[in-house]
Short mmCIF file of C-alpha atoms and ligand atoms in Angstrom, two decimals:
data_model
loop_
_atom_site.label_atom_id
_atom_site.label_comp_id
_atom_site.label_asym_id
_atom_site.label_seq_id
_atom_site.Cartn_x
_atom_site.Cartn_y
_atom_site.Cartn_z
CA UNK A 3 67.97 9.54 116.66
CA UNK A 4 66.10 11.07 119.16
CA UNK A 5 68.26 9.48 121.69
CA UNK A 6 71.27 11.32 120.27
CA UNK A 7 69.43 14.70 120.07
CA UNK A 8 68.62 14.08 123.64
CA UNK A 9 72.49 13.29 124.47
CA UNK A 10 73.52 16.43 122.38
CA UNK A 11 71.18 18.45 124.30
CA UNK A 12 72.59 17.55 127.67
CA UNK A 13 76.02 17.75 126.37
CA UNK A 14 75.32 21.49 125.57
CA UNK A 15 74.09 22.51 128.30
CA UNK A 16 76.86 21.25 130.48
CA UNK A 17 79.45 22.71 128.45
CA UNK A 18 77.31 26.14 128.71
CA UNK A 19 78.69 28.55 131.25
CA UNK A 20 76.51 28.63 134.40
CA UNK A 21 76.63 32.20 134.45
CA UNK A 22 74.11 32.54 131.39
CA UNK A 23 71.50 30.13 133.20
CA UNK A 24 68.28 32.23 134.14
CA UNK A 25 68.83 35.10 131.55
CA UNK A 26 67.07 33.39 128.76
CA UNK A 27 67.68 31.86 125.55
CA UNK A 28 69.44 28.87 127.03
CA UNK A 29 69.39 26.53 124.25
CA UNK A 30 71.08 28.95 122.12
CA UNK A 31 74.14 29.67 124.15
CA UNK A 32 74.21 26.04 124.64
CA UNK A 33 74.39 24.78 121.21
CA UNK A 34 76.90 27.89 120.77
CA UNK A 35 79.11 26.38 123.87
CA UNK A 36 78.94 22.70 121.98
CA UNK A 37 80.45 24.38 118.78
CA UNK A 38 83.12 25.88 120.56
CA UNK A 39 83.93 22.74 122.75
CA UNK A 40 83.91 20.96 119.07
CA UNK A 41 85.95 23.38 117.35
CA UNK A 42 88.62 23.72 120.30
CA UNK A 43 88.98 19.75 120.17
CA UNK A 44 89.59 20.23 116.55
CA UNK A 45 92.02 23.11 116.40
CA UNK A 46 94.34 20.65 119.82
CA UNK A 47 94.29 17.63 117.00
CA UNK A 48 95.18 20.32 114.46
CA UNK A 49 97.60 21.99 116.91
CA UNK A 50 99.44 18.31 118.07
CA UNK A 51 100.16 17.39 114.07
CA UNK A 52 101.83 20.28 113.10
CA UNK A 53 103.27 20.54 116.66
CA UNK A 54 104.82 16.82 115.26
CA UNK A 55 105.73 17.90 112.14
CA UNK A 56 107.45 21.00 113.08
CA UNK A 57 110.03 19.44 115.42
CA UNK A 58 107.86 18.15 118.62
CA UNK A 59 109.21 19.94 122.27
CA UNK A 60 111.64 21.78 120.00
CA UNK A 61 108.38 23.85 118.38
CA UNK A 62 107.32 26.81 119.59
CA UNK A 63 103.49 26.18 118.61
CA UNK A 64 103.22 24.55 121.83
CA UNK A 65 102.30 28.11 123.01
CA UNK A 66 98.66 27.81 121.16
CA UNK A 67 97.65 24.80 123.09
CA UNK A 68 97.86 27.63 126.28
CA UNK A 69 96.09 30.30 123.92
CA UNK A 70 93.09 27.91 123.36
CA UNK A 71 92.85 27.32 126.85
CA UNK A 72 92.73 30.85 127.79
CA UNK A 73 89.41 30.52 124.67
CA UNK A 74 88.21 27.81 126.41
CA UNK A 75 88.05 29.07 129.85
CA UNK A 76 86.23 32.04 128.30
CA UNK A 77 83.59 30.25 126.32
CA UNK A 78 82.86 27.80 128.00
CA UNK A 79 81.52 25.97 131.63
CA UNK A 80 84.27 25.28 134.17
CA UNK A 81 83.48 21.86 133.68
CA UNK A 82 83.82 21.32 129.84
CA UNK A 83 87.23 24.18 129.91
CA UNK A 84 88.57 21.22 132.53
CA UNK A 85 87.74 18.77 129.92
CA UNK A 86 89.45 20.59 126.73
CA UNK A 87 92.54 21.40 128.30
CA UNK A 88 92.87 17.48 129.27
CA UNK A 89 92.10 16.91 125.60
CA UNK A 90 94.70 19.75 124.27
CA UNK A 91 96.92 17.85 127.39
CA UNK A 92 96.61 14.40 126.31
CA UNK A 93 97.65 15.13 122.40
CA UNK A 94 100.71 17.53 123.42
CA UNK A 95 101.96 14.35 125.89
CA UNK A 96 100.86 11.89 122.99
CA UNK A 97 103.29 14.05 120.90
CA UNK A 98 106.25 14.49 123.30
CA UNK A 99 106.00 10.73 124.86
CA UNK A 100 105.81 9.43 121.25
CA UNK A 101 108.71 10.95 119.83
CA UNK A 102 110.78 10.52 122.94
CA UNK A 103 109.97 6.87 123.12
CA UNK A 104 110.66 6.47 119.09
CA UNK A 105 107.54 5.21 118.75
CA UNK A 106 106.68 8.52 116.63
CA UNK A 107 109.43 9.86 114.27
CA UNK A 108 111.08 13.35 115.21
CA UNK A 109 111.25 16.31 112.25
CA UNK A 110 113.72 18.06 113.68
CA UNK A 111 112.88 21.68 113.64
CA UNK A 112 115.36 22.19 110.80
CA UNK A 113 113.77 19.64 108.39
CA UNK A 114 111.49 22.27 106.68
CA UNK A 115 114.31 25.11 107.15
CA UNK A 116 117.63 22.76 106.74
CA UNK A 117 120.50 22.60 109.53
CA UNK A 118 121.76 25.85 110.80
CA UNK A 119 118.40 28.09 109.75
CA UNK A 120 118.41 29.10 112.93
CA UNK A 121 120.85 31.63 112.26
CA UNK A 122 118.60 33.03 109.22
CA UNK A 123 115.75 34.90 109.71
CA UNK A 124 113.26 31.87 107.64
CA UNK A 125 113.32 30.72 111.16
CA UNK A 126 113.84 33.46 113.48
CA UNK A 127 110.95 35.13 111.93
CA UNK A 128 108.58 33.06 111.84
CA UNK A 129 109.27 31.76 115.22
CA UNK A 130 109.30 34.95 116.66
CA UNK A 131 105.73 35.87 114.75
CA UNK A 132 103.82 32.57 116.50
CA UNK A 133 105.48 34.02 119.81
CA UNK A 134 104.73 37.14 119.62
CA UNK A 135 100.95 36.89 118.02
CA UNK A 136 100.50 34.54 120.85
CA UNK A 137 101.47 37.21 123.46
CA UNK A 138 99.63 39.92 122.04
CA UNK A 139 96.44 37.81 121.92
CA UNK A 140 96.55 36.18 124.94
CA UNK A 141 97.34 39.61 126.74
CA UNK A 142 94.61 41.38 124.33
CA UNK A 143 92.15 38.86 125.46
CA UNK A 144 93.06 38.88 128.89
CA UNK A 145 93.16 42.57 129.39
CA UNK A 146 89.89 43.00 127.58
CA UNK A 147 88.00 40.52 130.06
CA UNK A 148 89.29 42.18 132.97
CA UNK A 149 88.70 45.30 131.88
CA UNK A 150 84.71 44.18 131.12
CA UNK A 151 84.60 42.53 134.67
CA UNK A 152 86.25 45.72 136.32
CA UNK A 153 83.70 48.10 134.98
CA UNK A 154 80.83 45.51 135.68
CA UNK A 155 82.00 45.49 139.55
CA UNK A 156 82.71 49.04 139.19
CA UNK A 157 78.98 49.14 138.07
CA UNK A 158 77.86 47.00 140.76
CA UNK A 159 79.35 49.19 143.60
CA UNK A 160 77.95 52.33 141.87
CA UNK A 161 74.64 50.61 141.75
CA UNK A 162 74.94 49.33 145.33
CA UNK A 163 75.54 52.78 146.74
CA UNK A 164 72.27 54.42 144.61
CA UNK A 165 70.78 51.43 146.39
CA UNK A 166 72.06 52.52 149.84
CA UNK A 167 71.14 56.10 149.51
CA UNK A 168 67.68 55.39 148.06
CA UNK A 169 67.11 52.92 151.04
CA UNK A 170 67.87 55.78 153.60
CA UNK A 171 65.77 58.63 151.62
CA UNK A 172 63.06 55.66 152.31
CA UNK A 173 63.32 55.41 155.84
CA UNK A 174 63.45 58.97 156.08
CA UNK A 175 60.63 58.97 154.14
CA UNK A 176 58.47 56.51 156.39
CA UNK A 177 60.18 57.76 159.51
CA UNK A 178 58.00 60.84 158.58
CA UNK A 179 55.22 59.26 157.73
CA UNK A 180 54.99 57.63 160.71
CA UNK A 181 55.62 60.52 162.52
CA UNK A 182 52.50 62.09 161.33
CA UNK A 183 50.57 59.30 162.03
CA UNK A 184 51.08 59.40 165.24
CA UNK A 185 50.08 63.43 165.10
CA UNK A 186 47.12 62.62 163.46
CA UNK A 187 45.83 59.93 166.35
CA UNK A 188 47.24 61.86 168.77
CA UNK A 189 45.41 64.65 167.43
CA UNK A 190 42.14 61.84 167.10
CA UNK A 191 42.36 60.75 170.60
CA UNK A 192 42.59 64.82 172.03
CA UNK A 193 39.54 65.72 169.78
CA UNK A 194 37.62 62.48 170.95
CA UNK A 195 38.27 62.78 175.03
CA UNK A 196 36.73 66.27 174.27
CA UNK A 197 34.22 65.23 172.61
CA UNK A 198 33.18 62.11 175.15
CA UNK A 199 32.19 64.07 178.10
CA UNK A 200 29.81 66.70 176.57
CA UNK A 201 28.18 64.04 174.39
CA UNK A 202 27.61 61.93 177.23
CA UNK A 203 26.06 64.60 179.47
CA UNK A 204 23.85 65.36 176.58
CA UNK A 205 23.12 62.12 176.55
CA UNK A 206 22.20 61.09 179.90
CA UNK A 207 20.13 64.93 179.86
CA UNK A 208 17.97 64.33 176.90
CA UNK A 209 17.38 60.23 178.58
CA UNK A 210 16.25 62.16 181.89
CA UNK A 211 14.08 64.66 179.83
CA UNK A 212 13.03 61.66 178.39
CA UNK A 213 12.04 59.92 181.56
CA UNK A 214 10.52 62.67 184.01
CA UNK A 215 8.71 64.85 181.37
CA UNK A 216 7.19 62.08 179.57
CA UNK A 217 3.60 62.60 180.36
CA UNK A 218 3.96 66.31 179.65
CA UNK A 219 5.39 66.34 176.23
CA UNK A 220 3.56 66.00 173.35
CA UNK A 221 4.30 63.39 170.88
CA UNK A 222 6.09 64.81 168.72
CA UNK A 223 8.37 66.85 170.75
CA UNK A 224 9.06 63.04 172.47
CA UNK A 225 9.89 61.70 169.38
CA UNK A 226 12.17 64.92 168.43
CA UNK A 227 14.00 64.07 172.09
CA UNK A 228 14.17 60.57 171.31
CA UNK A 229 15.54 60.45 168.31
CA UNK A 230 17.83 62.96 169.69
CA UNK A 231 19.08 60.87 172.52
CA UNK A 232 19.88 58.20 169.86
CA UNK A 233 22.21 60.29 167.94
CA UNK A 234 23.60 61.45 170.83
CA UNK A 235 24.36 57.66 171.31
CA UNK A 236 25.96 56.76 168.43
CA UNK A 237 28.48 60.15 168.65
CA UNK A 238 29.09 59.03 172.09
CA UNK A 239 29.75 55.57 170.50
CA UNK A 240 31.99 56.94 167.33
CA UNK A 241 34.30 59.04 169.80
CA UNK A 242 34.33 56.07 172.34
CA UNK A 243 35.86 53.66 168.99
CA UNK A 244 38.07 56.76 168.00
CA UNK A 245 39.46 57.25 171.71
CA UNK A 246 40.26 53.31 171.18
CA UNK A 247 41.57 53.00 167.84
CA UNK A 248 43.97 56.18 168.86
CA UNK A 249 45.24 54.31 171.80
CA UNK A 250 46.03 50.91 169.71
CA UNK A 251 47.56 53.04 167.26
CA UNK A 252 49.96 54.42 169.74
CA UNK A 253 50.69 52.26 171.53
CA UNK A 254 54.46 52.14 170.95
CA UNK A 255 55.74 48.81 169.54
CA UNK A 256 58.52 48.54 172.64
CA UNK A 257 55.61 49.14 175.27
CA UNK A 258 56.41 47.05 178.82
CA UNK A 259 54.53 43.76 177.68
CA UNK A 260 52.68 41.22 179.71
CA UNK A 261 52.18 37.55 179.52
CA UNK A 262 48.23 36.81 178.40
CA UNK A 263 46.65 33.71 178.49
CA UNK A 264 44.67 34.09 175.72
CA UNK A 265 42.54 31.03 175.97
CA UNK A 266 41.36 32.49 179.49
CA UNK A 267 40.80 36.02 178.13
CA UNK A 268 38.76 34.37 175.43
CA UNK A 269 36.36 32.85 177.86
CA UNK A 270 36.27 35.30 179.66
CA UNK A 271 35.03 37.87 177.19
CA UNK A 272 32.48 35.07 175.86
CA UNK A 273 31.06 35.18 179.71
CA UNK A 274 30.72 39.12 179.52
CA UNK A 275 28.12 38.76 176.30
CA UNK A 276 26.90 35.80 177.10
CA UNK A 277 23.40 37.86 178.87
CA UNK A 278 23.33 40.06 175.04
CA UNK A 279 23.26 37.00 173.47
CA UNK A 280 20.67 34.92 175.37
CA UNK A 281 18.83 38.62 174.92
CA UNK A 282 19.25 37.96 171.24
CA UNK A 283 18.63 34.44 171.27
CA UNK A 284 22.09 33.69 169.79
CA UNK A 285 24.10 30.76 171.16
CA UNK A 286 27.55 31.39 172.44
CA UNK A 287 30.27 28.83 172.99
CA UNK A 288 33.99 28.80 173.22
CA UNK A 289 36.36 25.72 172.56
CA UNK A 290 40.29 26.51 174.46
CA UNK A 291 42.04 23.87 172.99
CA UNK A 292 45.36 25.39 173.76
CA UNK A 293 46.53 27.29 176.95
CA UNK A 294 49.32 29.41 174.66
CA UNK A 295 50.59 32.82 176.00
CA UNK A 296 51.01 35.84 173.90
CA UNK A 297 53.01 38.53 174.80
CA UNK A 298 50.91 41.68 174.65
CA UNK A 299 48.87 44.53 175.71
CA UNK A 300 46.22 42.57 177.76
CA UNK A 301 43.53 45.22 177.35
CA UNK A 302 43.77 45.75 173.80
CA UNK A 303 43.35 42.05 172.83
CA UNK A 304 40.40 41.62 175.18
CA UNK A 305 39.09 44.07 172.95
CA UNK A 306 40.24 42.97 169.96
CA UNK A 307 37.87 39.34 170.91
CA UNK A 308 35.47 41.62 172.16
CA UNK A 309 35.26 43.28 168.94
CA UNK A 310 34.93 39.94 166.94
CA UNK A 311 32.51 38.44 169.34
CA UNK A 312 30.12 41.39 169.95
CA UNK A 313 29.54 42.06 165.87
CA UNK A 314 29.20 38.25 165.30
CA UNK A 315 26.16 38.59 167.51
CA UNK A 316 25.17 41.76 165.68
CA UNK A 317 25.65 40.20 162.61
CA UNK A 318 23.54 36.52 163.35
CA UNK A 319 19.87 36.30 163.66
CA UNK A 320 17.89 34.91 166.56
CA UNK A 321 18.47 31.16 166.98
CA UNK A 322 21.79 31.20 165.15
CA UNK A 323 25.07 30.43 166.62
CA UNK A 324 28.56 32.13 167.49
CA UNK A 325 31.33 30.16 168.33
CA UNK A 326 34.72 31.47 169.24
CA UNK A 327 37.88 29.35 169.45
CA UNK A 328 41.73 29.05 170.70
CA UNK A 329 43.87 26.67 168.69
CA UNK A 330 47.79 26.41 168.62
CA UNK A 331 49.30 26.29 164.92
CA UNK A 332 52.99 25.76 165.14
CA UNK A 333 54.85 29.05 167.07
CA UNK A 334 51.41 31.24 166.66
CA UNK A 335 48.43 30.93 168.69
CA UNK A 336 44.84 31.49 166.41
CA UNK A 337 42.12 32.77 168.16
CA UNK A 338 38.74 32.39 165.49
CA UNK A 339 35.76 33.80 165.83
CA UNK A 340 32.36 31.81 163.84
CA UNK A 341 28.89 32.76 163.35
CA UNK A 342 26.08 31.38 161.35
CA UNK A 343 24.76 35.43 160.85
CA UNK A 344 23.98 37.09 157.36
CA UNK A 345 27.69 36.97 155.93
CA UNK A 346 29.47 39.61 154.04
CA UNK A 347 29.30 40.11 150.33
CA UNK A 348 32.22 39.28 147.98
CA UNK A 349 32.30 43.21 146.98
CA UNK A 350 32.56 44.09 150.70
CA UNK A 351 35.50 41.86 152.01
CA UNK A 352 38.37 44.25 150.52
CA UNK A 353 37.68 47.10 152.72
CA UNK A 354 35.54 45.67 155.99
CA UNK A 355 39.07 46.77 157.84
CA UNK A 356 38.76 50.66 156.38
CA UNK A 357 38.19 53.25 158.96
CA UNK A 358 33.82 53.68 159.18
CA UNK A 359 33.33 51.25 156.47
CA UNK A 360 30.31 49.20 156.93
CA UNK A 361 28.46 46.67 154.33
CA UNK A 362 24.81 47.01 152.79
CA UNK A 363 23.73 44.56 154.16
CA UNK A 364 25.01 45.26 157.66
CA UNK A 365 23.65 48.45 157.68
CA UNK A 366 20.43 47.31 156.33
CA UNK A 367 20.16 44.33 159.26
CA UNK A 368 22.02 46.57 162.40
CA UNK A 369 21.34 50.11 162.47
CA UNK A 370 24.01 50.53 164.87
CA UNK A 371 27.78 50.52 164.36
CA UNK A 372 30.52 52.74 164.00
CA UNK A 373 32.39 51.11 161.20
CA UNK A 374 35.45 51.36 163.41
CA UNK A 375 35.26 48.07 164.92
CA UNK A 376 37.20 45.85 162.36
CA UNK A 377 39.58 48.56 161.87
CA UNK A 378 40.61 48.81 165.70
CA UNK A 379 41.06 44.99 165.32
CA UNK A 380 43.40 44.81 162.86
CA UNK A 381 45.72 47.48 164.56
CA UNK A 382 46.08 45.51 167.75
CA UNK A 383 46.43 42.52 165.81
CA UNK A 384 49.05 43.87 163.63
CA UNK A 385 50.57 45.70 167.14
CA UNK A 386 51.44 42.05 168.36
CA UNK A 387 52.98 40.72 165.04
CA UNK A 388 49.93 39.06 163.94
CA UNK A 389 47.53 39.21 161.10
CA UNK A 390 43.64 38.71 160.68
CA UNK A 391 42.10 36.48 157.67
CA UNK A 392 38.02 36.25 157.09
CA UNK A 393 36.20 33.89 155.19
CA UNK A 394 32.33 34.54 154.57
CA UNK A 395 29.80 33.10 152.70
CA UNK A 396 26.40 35.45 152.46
CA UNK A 397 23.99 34.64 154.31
CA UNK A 398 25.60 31.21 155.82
CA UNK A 399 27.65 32.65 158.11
CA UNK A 400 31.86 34.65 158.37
CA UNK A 401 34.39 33.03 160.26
CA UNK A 402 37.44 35.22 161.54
CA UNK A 403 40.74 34.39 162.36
CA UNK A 404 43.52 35.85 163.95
CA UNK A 405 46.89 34.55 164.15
CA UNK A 406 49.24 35.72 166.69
CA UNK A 407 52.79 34.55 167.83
CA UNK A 408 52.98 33.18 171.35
CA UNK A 409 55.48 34.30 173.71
CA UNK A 410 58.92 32.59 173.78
P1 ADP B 502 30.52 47.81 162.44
O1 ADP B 502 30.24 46.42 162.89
O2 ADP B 502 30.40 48.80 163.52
O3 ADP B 502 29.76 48.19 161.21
P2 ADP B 502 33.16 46.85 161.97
O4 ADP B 502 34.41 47.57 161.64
O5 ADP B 502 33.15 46.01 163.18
O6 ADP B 502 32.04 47.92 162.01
O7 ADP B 502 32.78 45.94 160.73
C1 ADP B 502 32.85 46.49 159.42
C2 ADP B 502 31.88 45.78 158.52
O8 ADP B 502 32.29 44.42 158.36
C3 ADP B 502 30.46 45.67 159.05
O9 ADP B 502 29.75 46.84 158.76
C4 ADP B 502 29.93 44.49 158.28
O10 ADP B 502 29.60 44.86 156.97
C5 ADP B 502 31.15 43.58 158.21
N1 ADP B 502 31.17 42.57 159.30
C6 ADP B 502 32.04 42.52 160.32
N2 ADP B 502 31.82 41.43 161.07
C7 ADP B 502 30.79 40.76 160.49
C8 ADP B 502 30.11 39.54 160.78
N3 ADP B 502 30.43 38.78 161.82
N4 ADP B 502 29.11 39.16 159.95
C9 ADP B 502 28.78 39.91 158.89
N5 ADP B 502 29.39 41.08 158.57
C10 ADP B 502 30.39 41.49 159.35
#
């Protein structure tokens, strides 16, 4: 029993117009195909007896067999419309080739009418009614298919050309967008080079201050100047991360591009904090496993490792580790960068790649930082075609990653 079911249920859905498949409700327009296969089927055997009985060839009912076709095709898959018209085929031949060969009798036409009806209108009419209904139905049915398949592809094209026209209001849209992005770093970077030379001469003045007039300031005017020198600092330090994060911004995506060996740019950045870290007591290592080339702005990924490098020693207490690496996966080269330092917290690793966002934790362990560091990263990255992952478990240790397609 279940075996049937099964059979019905595959029988269904093959007769089911492909069309319908995806829009839900499958089983339903399936077991509606299967009736209408069934009922077709019926209405042929129906069709081929009185097509027998009513004078074979001679009859004019042979039109139907083309009507129910035309139902078929409508209702039902390609497939199973194939499969009824062989059926309505098969009977209409069964018909003809029987008679002709005798091994079916013949009712003449006339039989039900007598000889000569055809000159009386108990033939002419009704022939001319199966004709004619015929016709009308098959051109009604015709006609009102095309018509629903002319407005849907009228539809479509109406649709398509919204689609068009919202697509370019879009790119107007971002065009402008990105045009005032650019303003605004361009804007960033002019405010920042201002800002960098003052602050630095501010700096370096209050450090000398510091240096020569020690023994004749009091204390607290020395801790007033010190603290003051350390502000200075970090401004100096914000406008030097703005000046940068400007540049990578702007850095136009056709700019003249160079070949970088990134495995050697790796090392070579672990070499220039390799004295910080000893200072630290953090242990620095770098594994090249592949010599890939990326296709870049050589000074903005050196500081894009720098940047990964120099806060996983912020971020990693003395006698931890920081290990950076360069590994080929498939056409993209990923450069990762590991430390065994405090981690980040669940809560912070949305938005560690905001503009001046730093963690809780990171400001509680490193007073220093502009918050900008992450961010500048993930614009070069991005500028290359690349993208930056992190994984972090607090207080274990955060492992960075960032993936970028070699050259070629
Ligand atoms: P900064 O380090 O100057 O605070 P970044 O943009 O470089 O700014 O980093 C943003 C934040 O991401 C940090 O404040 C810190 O919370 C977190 N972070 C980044 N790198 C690490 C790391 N290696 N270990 C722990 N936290 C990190």
């Amino acid at each position: 029993m279940k075996v049937a079911w099964a059979n019905a249920h595959f029988l269904a859905h093959l007769a089911a117009p492909r069309t319908y498949l995806g829009l839900g409700d499958e089983d339903r327009v399936a077991r509606a195909a299967l009736f209408a296969f069934v009922q077709i089927t019926a209405d042929f055997v129906f069709l081929a007896a009185l097509l027998h009985l009513c004078g074979g060839i001679e009859s004019p009912l042979a039109a139907f067999f083309v009507f129910h076709v035309l139902i078929a095709s409508i209702l039902l898959s390609r497939r199973a419309t194939y499969l009824a018209t062989t059926v309505g085929f098969l009977l209409y031949a069964a018909v003809v080739l029987g008679e002709s060969s005798g091994v079916l009798d013949h009712y003449p036409l006339g039989w039900v009418w007598g000889p000569g009806a055809y000159r009386t209108w108990s033939l002419a009419g009704p022939g001319l009614a199966v004709l004619g209904v015929t016709l009308y139905l098959a051109s009604y049915l015709c006609s009102t298919i095309a018509v629903d398949l002319r407005m849907r592809v009228r539809g479509n094209v109406l649709l398509s050309r919204h689609i068009a026209g919202e697509r370019l209001k879009l790119e107007a849209a971002y065009e402008k967008l990105q045009e005032s992005e650019h303003t605004k770093s361009q804007y960033m970077r002019k405010v920042a080079h201002e800002l960098r030379g003052p602050l630095g001469t501010i700096e370096t003045a209050l450090k000398v201050v510091l240096q020569d007039m020690a023994g004749g300031l009091s204390e607290p005017s020395r801790d007033l100047i010190g603290r003051a020198q350390r502000r200075a600092g970090e401004l100096a330090a914000v406008t030097h991360d703005l000046l940068v994060l400007a540049r990578a911004r702007e850095a136009a995506v056709g700019q003249e591009r160079v070949r970088v060996e990134v495995g050697a740019l790796v090392q070579e950045v672990i070499e220039d904090f390799r004295e910080s870290a000893a200072r630290k007591d953090v242990r620095l290592s770098a594994t090249v496993v592949s010599g890939g080339v990326v296709l870049g702005d050589r000074v903005a990924l050196r500081q894009m490792v720098a940047n990964l490098v120099e806060n996983g020693i912020r971020y990693t207490k003395p006698g931890g580790s920081v290990s950076a690496a360069v590994r080929a996966q498939d056409r993209d080269l990923v450069v990762s960068v590991e430390d065994t330092g405090i981690g980040i917290a669940a809560e912070d690793l949305p938005r560690i790649f905001d503009e001046f966002y730093r963690g809780a934790q990171a400001r509680a362990y490193a007073e220093q930082g502009t918050g900008l560091g992450l961010a500048i990263t993930r614009v070069i990255v991005e500028q290359h075609g690349g993208r930056v992952a992190v994984d972090s478990q607090p207080g274990r240790g955060t492992r960075f990653e960032a993936t970028v397609p070699t050259a070629g």
